[in-house]
Amino acid sequence: MAYWLLKTEPDTFSIDDLAKNSTTEIWDGIRNYQARNIIRDQISKGDIALIYHSSCKDVGIVGLAKITSAGYPCPHQFDPESDYFDPKSTVDAPRWFVMDVAFLSKFDTLIPLKALKSAKPLNEMALIRQGRLSVQPVTEIEYDFIMSNLT
DNA sequence: GCCAACGTTGGC
DNA sequence: GCCAACGTTGGC
């Protein structure tokens, strides 16, 4: 089982929105090739995702979700009516991928970015080093550190 | 294939 | 709203 960090802007789709849906939700709108490759090649059903709120007042990790599918082609990319339509994408060669996620838990208090930055064992996280990747891997060591020291 | 210009992300 | 970091586009 692998661990991931998924960024979302709470003004658009927050962990509370995810929690409202008792079953499963499509995680769409990823239009970045690095993130696309991760979804297409590495995401597996049963993986765990840390949900991160970005571009808002309180940025940080807010809870957990379960990945409930492997990566599969984003259905909206073929729909001219959709905001996610991509004319260069075909069914034979889909350009964009999505996965399904389901709410697991919301932390009582969010883990602020500041706390993640000041934790030495997390120095190598893409979140800290690169900053601009909306789907990123989290090692088991990082996950365990976060869950046992920062929640 | 290089690289400048431009657009987007995202913290502050 | 500012700005740094990074990705994408397009001329050559």
PDB file of C-alpha atoms (C1' of nucleotides) in Angstrom:
ATOM      1  CA  MET A   1       0.000   0.000   0.000  1.00  0.00           C
ATOM      2  CA  ALA A   2       1.291   3.430  -0.944  1.00  0.00           C
ATOM      3  CA  TYR A   3       0.711   6.896   0.446  1.00  0.00           C
ATOM      4  CA  TRP A   4       0.001  10.106  -1.466  1.00  0.00           C
ATOM      5  CA  LEU A   5      -0.685  13.746  -0.837  1.00  0.00           C
ATOM      6  CA  LEU A   6      -3.521  15.353  -2.776  1.00  0.00           C
ATOM      7  CA  LYS A   7      -3.850  19.118  -2.948  1.00  0.00           C
ATOM      8  CA  THR A   8      -7.157  20.831  -3.254  1.00  0.00           C
ATOM      9  CA  GLU A   9      -8.372  24.382  -2.931  1.00  0.00           C
ATOM     10  CA  PRO A  10     -11.067  24.329  -0.247  1.00  0.00           C
ATOM     11  CA  ASP A  11     -12.964  27.152  -1.954  1.00  0.00           C
ATOM     12  CA  THR A  12     -13.455  24.788  -4.876  1.00  0.00           C
ATOM     13  CA  PHE A  13     -13.526  21.387  -3.197  1.00  0.00           C
ATOM     14  CA  SER A  14     -12.753  20.943   0.497  1.00  0.00           C
ATOM     15  CA  ILE A  15     -12.448  17.911   2.721  1.00  0.00           C
ATOM     16  CA  ASP A  16     -15.912  18.771   4.029  1.00  0.00           C
ATOM     17  CA  ASP A  17     -17.236  18.437   0.497  1.00  0.00           C
ATOM     18  CA  LEU A  18     -15.552  15.062   0.286  1.00  0.00           C
ATOM     19  CA  ALA A  19     -16.985  14.040   3.660  1.00  0.00           C
ATOM     20  CA  LYS A  20     -20.509  14.835   2.461  1.00  0.00           C
ATOM     21  CA  ASN A  21     -20.273  12.029  -0.057  1.00  0.00           C
ATOM     22  CA  SER A  22     -20.572   8.735   1.757  1.00  0.00           C
ATOM     23  CA  THR A  23     -19.440   6.632  -1.175  1.00  0.00           C
ATOM     24  CA  THR A  24     -16.799   7.568  -3.653  1.00  0.00           C
ATOM     25  CA  GLU A  25     -15.884  10.662  -5.606  1.00  0.00           C
ATOM     26  CA  ILE A  26     -13.931  11.282  -8.796  1.00  0.00           C
ATOM     27  CA  TRP A  27     -10.726  13.276  -8.184  1.00  0.00           C
ATOM     28  CA  ASP A  28     -10.508  15.237 -11.402  1.00  0.00           C
ATOM     29  CA  GLY A  29      -9.079  18.415 -12.822  1.00  0.00           C
ATOM     30  CA  ILE A  30      -5.427  17.405 -12.696  1.00  0.00           C
ATOM     31  CA  ARG A  31      -3.776  19.069 -15.691  1.00  0.00           C
ATOM     32  CA  ASN A  32      -0.118  18.672 -14.917  1.00  0.00           C
ATOM     33  CA  TYR A  33       1.976  15.997 -16.602  1.00  0.00           C
ATOM     34  CA  GLN A  34       4.030  15.051 -13.578  1.00  0.00           C
ATOM     35  CA  ALA A  35       0.874  14.515 -11.540  1.00  0.00           C
ATOM     36  CA  ARG A  36      -0.782  12.774 -14.497  1.00  0.00           C
ATOM     37  CA  ASN A  37       2.057  10.262 -14.721  1.00  0.00           C
ATOM     38  CA  ILE A  38       1.695   9.423 -11.049  1.00  0.00           C
ATOM     39  CA  ILE A  39      -2.038   8.849 -11.396  1.00  0.00           C
ATOM     40  CA  ARG A  40      -1.678   6.825 -14.587  1.00  0.00           C
ATOM     41  CA  ASP A  41       1.268   4.673 -13.512  1.00  0.00           C
ATOM     42  CA  GLN A  42       1.400   4.433  -9.751  1.00  0.00           C
ATOM     43  CA  ILE A  43      -1.916   5.011  -7.999  1.00  0.00           C
ATOM     44  CA  SER A  44      -3.574   1.810  -6.787  1.00  0.00           C
ATOM     45  CA  LYS A  45      -6.883   0.957  -5.215  1.00  0.00           C
ATOM     46  CA  GLY A  46      -6.481   0.809  -1.443  1.00  0.00           C
ATOM     47  CA  ASP A  47      -3.767   3.462  -1.220  1.00  0.00           C
ATOM     48  CA  ILE A  48      -4.106   6.217   1.377  1.00  0.00           C
ATOM     49  CA  ALA A  49      -4.105   9.928   0.601  1.00  0.00           C
ATOM     50  CA  LEU A  50      -3.348  12.872   2.844  1.00  0.00           C
ATOM     51  CA  ILE A  51      -5.690  15.690   1.860  1.00  0.00           C
ATOM     52  CA  TYR A  52      -4.031  19.110   1.733  1.00  0.00           C
ATOM     53  CA  HIS A  53      -5.779  22.470   1.531  1.00  0.00           C
ATOM     54  CA  SER A  54      -3.917  25.046  -0.557  1.00  0.00           C
ATOM     55  CA  SER A  55      -4.474  28.668  -1.582  1.00  0.00           C
ATOM     56  CA  CYS A  56      -6.520  29.528   1.476  1.00  0.00           C
ATOM     57  CA  LYS A  57      -6.261  31.090   4.918  1.00  0.00           C
ATOM     58  CA  ASP A  58      -5.178  27.943   6.750  1.00  0.00           C
ATOM     59  CA  VAL A  59      -2.962  25.834   4.528  1.00  0.00           C
ATOM     60  CA  GLY A  60      -2.029  22.331   5.600  1.00  0.00           C
ATOM     61  CA  ILE A  61      -3.062  18.700   5.832  1.00  0.00           C
ATOM     62  CA  VAL A  62      -6.665  18.389   6.942  1.00  0.00           C
ATOM     63  CA  GLY A  63      -7.461  14.687   6.830  1.00  0.00           C
ATOM     64  CA  LEU A  64      -7.318  11.348   5.095  1.00  0.00           C
ATOM     65  CA  ALA A  65      -8.961   9.707   2.122  1.00  0.00           C
ATOM     66  CA  LYS A  66      -8.822   6.258   0.627  1.00  0.00           C
ATOM     67  CA  ILE A  67      -8.012   5.705  -3.039  1.00  0.00           C
ATOM     68  CA  THR A  68     -10.821   3.526  -4.351  1.00  0.00           C
ATOM     69  CA  SER A  69      -9.673   2.918  -7.922  1.00  0.00           C
ATOM     70  CA  ALA A  70      -6.543   2.761  -9.979  1.00  0.00           C
ATOM     71  CA  GLY A  71      -5.903   5.631 -12.356  1.00  0.00           C
ATOM     72  CA  TYR A  72      -8.200   5.730 -15.405  1.00  0.00           C
ATOM     73  CA  PRO A  73      -8.776   8.190 -18.259  1.00  0.00           C
ATOM     74  CA  CYS A  74     -10.620  11.340 -17.219  1.00  0.00           C
ATOM     75  CA  PRO A  75     -14.097  11.035 -18.816  1.00  0.00           C
ATOM     76  CA  HIS A  76     -14.536  14.818 -19.059  1.00  0.00           C
ATOM     77  CA  GLN A  77     -11.648  15.329 -21.448  1.00  0.00           C
ATOM     78  CA  PHE A  78     -13.771  13.934 -24.314  1.00  0.00           C
ATOM     79  CA  ASP A  79     -16.826  16.063 -23.535  1.00  0.00           C
ATOM     80  CA  PRO A  80     -16.889  19.381 -25.439  1.00  0.00           C
ATOM     81  CA  GLU A  81     -19.365  20.727 -22.890  1.00  0.00           C
ATOM     82  CA  SER A  82     -17.008  20.148 -19.983  1.00  0.00           C
ATOM     83  CA  ASP A  83     -14.535  22.613 -18.516  1.00  0.00           C
ATOM     84  CA  TYR A  84     -12.034  19.773 -18.671  1.00  0.00           C
ATOM     85  CA  PHE A  85     -12.479  19.144 -22.397  1.00  0.00           C
ATOM     86  CA  ASP A  86      -9.190  18.682 -24.253  1.00  0.00           C
ATOM     87  CA  PRO A  87      -9.496  18.636 -28.053  1.00  0.00           C
ATOM     88  CA  LYS A  88      -6.107  17.002 -28.367  1.00  0.00           C
ATOM     89  CA  SER A  89      -7.137  14.000 -26.310  1.00  0.00           C
ATOM     90  CA  THR A  90      -8.582  10.863 -27.902  1.00  0.00           C
ATOM     91  CA  VAL A  91     -10.108   7.704 -26.476  1.00  0.00           C
ATOM     92  CA  ASP A  92      -7.225   5.708 -27.930  1.00  0.00           C
ATOM     93  CA  ALA A  93      -4.635   8.073 -26.512  1.00  0.00           C
ATOM     94  CA  PRO A  94      -6.138   9.785 -23.494  1.00  0.00           C
ATOM     95  CA  ARG A  95      -4.052  12.589 -22.160  1.00  0.00           C
ATOM     96  CA  TRP A  96      -5.485  13.046 -18.656  1.00  0.00           C
ATOM     97  CA  PHE A  97      -6.196  10.619 -15.857  1.00  0.00           C
ATOM     98  CA  VAL A  98      -8.263  10.591 -12.692  1.00  0.00           C
ATOM     99  CA  MET A  99      -8.893   8.279  -9.770  1.00  0.00           C
ATOM    100  CA  ASP A 100     -11.701   7.711  -7.293  1.00  0.00           C
ATOM    101  CA  VAL A 101     -11.355   8.672  -3.651  1.00  0.00           C
ATOM    102  CA  ALA A 102     -13.500   8.238  -0.553  1.00  0.00           C
ATOM    103  CA  PHE A 103     -13.466  10.202   2.688  1.00  0.00           C
ATOM    104  CA  LEU A 104     -11.769   8.517   5.625  1.00  0.00           C
ATOM    105  CA  SER A 105     -11.274  11.120   8.360  1.00  0.00           C
ATOM    106  CA  LYS A 106     -10.824  14.773   9.149  1.00  0.00           C
ATOM    107  CA  PHE A 107      -8.232  15.765  11.734  1.00  0.00           C
ATOM    108  CA  ASP A 108      -9.453  17.669  14.804  1.00  0.00           C
ATOM    109  CA  THR A 109      -6.895  20.345  13.994  1.00  0.00           C
ATOM    110  CA  LEU A 110      -5.168  20.792  10.687  1.00  0.00           C
ATOM    111  CA  ILE A 111      -1.430  20.228  10.385  1.00  0.00           C
ATOM    112  CA  PRO A 112      -0.168  23.600   9.207  1.00  0.00           C
ATOM    113  CA  LEU A 113       2.369  23.851   6.424  1.00  0.00           C
ATOM    114  CA  LYS A 114       4.629  25.596   8.920  1.00  0.00           C
ATOM    115  CA  ALA A 115       4.738  22.462  11.089  1.00  0.00           C
ATOM    116  CA  LEU A 116       5.542  20.314   8.067  1.00  0.00           C
ATOM    117  CA  LYS A 117       8.325  22.674   7.050  1.00  0.00           C
ATOM    118  CA  SER A 118       9.950  22.682  10.464  1.00  0.00           C
ATOM    119  CA  ALA A 119       9.929  18.889  10.814  1.00  0.00           C
ATOM    120  CA  LYS A 120      13.336  17.601   9.712  1.00  0.00           C
ATOM    121  CA  PRO A 121      12.112  14.134   8.624  1.00  0.00           C
ATOM    122  CA  LEU A 122       9.821  15.846   6.097  1.00  0.00           C
ATOM    123  CA  ASN A 123      12.493  17.980   4.431  1.00  0.00           C
ATOM    124  CA  GLU A 124      12.502  15.832   1.315  1.00  0.00           C
ATOM    125  CA  MET A 125       8.754  15.938   0.676  1.00  0.00           C
ATOM    126  CA  ALA A 126       7.804  17.369  -2.715  1.00  0.00           C
ATOM    127  CA  LEU A 127       5.468  19.663  -0.829  1.00  0.00           C
ATOM    128  CA  ILE A 128       8.459  21.304   0.844  1.00  0.00           C
ATOM    129  CA  ARG A 129      11.044  21.033  -1.936  1.00  0.00           C
ATOM    130  CA  GLN A 130       8.987  21.742  -5.018  1.00  0.00           C
ATOM    131  CA  GLY A 131       5.727  23.165  -3.844  1.00  0.00           C
ATOM    132  CA  ARG A 132       3.768  22.999  -7.054  1.00  0.00           C
ATOM    133  CA  LEU A 133       2.732  19.406  -7.499  1.00  0.00           C
ATOM    134  CA  SER A 134      -0.906  18.553  -6.899  1.00  0.00           C
ATOM    135  CA  VAL A 135      -0.434  14.780  -6.585  1.00  0.00           C
ATOM    136  CA  GLN A 136       2.727  13.662  -4.879  1.00  0.00           C
ATOM    137  CA  PRO A 137       4.200  10.588  -3.227  1.00  0.00           C
ATOM    138  CA  VAL A 138       4.577  10.308   0.529  1.00  0.00           C
ATOM    139  CA  THR A 139       6.914   7.678   1.944  1.00  0.00           C
ATOM    140  CA  GLU A 140       5.787   5.340   4.691  1.00  0.00           C
ATOM    141  CA  ILE A 141       8.343   6.957   6.994  1.00  0.00           C
ATOM    142  CA  GLU A 142       6.927  10.406   6.269  1.00  0.00           C
ATOM    143  CA  TYR A 143       3.372   9.168   6.701  1.00  0.00           C
ATOM    144  CA  ASP A 144       4.163   7.493  10.020  1.00  0.00           C
ATOM    145  CA  PHE A 145       5.992  10.580  11.234  1.00  0.00           C
ATOM    146  CA  ILE A 146       3.068  12.827  10.370  1.00  0.00           C
ATOM    147  CA  MET A 147       0.491  10.540  11.931  1.00  0.00           C
ATOM    148  CA  SER A 148       2.365   9.909  15.157  1.00  0.00           C
ATOM    149  CA  ASN A 149       3.953  13.320  15.731  1.00  0.00           C
ATOM    150  CA  LEU A 150       1.780  15.947  14.114  1.00  0.00           C
ATOM    151  CA  THR A 151      -1.820  14.847  14.535  1.00  0.00           C
TER     152      THR A 151
ATOM    153  C1'  DG B   1      16.478  21.768 -29.812  1.00  0.00           C
ATOM    154  C1'  DC B   2      17.206  26.282 -27.567  1.00  0.00           C
ATOM    155  C1'  DC B   3      15.448  29.831 -24.959  1.00  0.00           C
ATOM    156  C1'  DA B   4      12.671  33.978 -24.109  1.00  0.00           C
ATOM    157  C1'  DA B   5       8.110  35.187 -23.040  1.00  0.00           C
ATOM    158  C1'  DC B   6       4.281  34.160 -20.866  1.00  0.00           C
ATOM    159  C1'  DG B   7       0.954  31.732 -17.713  1.00  0.00           C
ATOM    160  C1'  DT B   8      -0.049  29.262 -13.400  1.00  0.00           C
ATOM    161  C1'  DT B   9       0.603  27.823  -8.755  1.00  0.00           C
ATOM    162  C1'  DG B  10       0.593  28.878  -4.243  1.00  0.00           C
ATOM    163  C1'  DG B  11       2.622  30.942   0.083  1.00  0.00           C
ATOM    164  C1'  DC B  12       2.645  35.110   2.386  1.00  0.00           C
TER     165       DC B  12
ATOM    166  C1'  DG C   1      -1.918  41.792  -4.341  1.00  0.00           C
ATOM    167  C1'  DC C   2       2.905  40.488  -4.699  1.00  0.00           C
ATOM    168  C1'  DC C   3       6.297  37.607  -6.260  1.00  0.00           C
ATOM    169  C1'  DA C   4       9.186  33.333  -6.648  1.00  0.00           C
ATOM    170  C1'  DA C   5       9.335  28.974  -8.813  1.00  0.00           C
ATOM    171  C1'  DC C   6       8.193  26.302 -12.234  1.00  0.00           C
ATOM    172  C1'  DG C   7       5.765  24.636 -16.577  1.00  0.00           C
ATOM    173  C1'  DT C   8       4.338  25.533 -21.316  1.00  0.00           C
ATOM    174  C1'  DT C   9       4.407  27.763 -25.723  1.00  0.00           C
ATOM    175  C1'  DG C  10       6.240  29.230 -29.869  1.00  0.00           C
ATOM    176  C1'  DG C  11       9.715  31.606 -32.845  1.00  0.00           C
ATOM    177  C1'  DC C  12      13.933  30.682 -34.762  1.00  0.00           C
TER     178       DC C  12
END
